[in-house]
Structure formats: structure tokens, C-alpha cells
Amino acid sequence: QLQNILRAGMRAPDHKSMQPWHFFVIEGEGRERFSAVLEQGAIAAGSDDKAIDKARNAPFRAPLIITVVAKCEENHKVPRWEQEMSAGCAVMAMQMA
């Protein structure tokens, strides 16, 4: 099932075949590390204790997490906004899979 989801993301519309997205599957101990990152982000944002706890516990609500990062090429014929939208389409395709 995970492979089908990732495959769907790879088939997203993509101008000039740039594939400006990167998929990261976080599971097992990776969720612990991701929890710490989210906690630090909430603290840095000045969140209250309730929001910090929510951020810290978020990675444990599912057996795994797929994160998508758009890595856009600057000064390319394909504008940045199109590259970002392509990554967004990849997310939508994975949600629909």
C-alpha cells in the first residue's frame, strides 16, 4: 500500500519533468526524532504548553508519516510557483491513492 501511495505521488503533473518533490517516510524510531523536531519548532514559535504537547505527540497518531518537501530550482525556465504546485499535486495524488 505504501508503494502505491508513493507511486501515485511520482505520477503528479510536472512541467519539464523536474520532479521538484522529495518524499520522506518516517516510521519507527524516526517518529521519536520527528517528535523532537516538532516540539522544538513549537517552542521556537512561542507556542503555549498545550500546543507544544500537541506538536510533540502528533507523530504517534499514525504508524508512519510521509513528508513531502518541494526542492525548487531558482532561475529556471519553470517558475518557482509551478514547481511548488507540482509538489502540491504530488501530495494530492498520494491522498487520493
Coordinates of C-alpha atoms in Angstrom, one line a residue:
Q1 CA 0.0 0.0 0.0
L2 CA 2.8 2.4 0.8
Q3 CA 4.5 1.8 -2.6
N4 CA 1.2 2.6 -4.3
I5 CA 0.9 5.8 -2.4
L6 CA 4.4 6.9 -3.3
R7 CA 4.0 5.8 -6.9
A8 CA 0.9 8.0 -7.2
G9 CA 2.9 10.9 -6.0
M10 CA 5.6 10.3 -8.6
R11 CA 2.9 10.5 -11.3
A12 CA 1.9 14.0 -10.5
P13 CA 1.8 16.6 -13.2
D14 CA 5.2 18.1 -13.6
H15 CA 6.2 20.7 -16.1
K16 CA 9.6 19.9 -17.8
S17 CA 9.9 16.7 -15.7
M18 CA 11.7 18.5 -12.9
Q19 CA 10.2 16.4 -10.1
P20 CA 10.8 19.1 -7.6
W21 CA 9.5 17.0 -4.7
H22 CA 11.2 14.7 -2.2
F23 CA 9.2 12.1 -0.2
F24 CA 10.4 11.0 3.2
V25 CA 8.8 8.1 5.1
I26 CA 9.1 8.5 8.8
E27 CA 8.4 5.4 10.9
G28 CA 9.7 3.6 14.0
E29 CA 12.4 5.5 15.8
G30 CA 12.2 8.2 13.2
R31 CA 8.9 9.3 14.8
E32 CA 10.8 10.0 18.0
R33 CA 13.3 12.2 16.2
F34 CA 10.5 13.9 14.3
S35 CA 8.6 14.5 17.5
A36 CA 11.6 16.3 18.9
V37 CA 11.8 18.5 15.8
L38 CA 8.2 19.4 16.0
E39 CA 8.5 20.1 19.7
Q40 CA 11.5 22.5 19.1
G41 CA 9.6 24.2 16.3
A42 CA 6.6 24.8 18.6
I43 CA 8.9 26.2 21.3
A44 CA 10.7 28.4 18.8
A45 CA 7.3 29.7 17.6
G46 CA 6.4 30.7 21.2
S47 CA 3.6 28.3 21.5
D48 CA 1.9 27.6 24.8
D49 CA 2.3 24.3 26.7
K50 CA -0.8 22.7 25.2
A51 CA 0.4 23.4 21.6
I52 CA 3.9 22.1 22.4
D53 CA 2.4 18.9 23.8
K54 CA 0.2 18.5 20.7
A55 CA 3.2 19.0 18.4
R56 CA 5.3 16.5 20.4
N57 CA 2.6 13.8 20.3
A58 CA 1.5 14.3 16.6
P59 CA 3.9 11.8 15.1
F60 CA 2.5 9.0 17.2
R61 CA -1.1 9.3 15.9
A62 CA -0.2 7.1 12.8
P63 CA 2.1 4.1 12.2
L64 CA 4.1 6.2 9.7
I65 CA 4.3 9.7 8.2
I66 CA 5.0 10.7 4.7
T67 CA 6.5 14.2 4.5
V68 CA 6.9 16.0 1.2
V69 CA 9.5 18.7 0.6
A70 CA 9.5 20.9 -2.5
K71 CA 13.0 21.5 -3.7
C72 CA 12.7 24.2 -6.2
E73 CA 15.3 25.3 -8.7
E74 CA 15.8 29.0 -8.8
N75 CA 16.4 30.9 -12.0
H76 CA 14.9 28.1 -14.1
K77 CA 12.5 28.4 -17.1
V78 CA 9.8 26.8 -14.9
P79 CA 8.8 29.4 -12.4
R80 CA 9.1 28.6 -8.7
W81 CA 5.3 28.7 -8.2
E82 CA 4.8 26.0 -10.8
Q83 CA 7.4 23.8 -9.1
E84 CA 5.6 24.3 -5.8
M85 CA 2.2 23.5 -7.4
S86 CA 3.7 20.3 -8.8
A87 CA 4.8 19.2 -5.3
G88 CA 1.3 20.1 -4.1
C89 CA -0.2 17.9 -6.9
A90 CA 2.1 15.1 -5.7
V91 CA 0.6 15.4 -2.2
M92 CA -2.9 15.4 -3.6
A93 CA -2.2 12.3 -5.7
M94 CA -0.9 10.5 -2.7
Q95 CA -4.0 11.4 -0.7
M96 CA -6.2 10.1 -3.4
A97 CA -4.3 6.8 -3.7

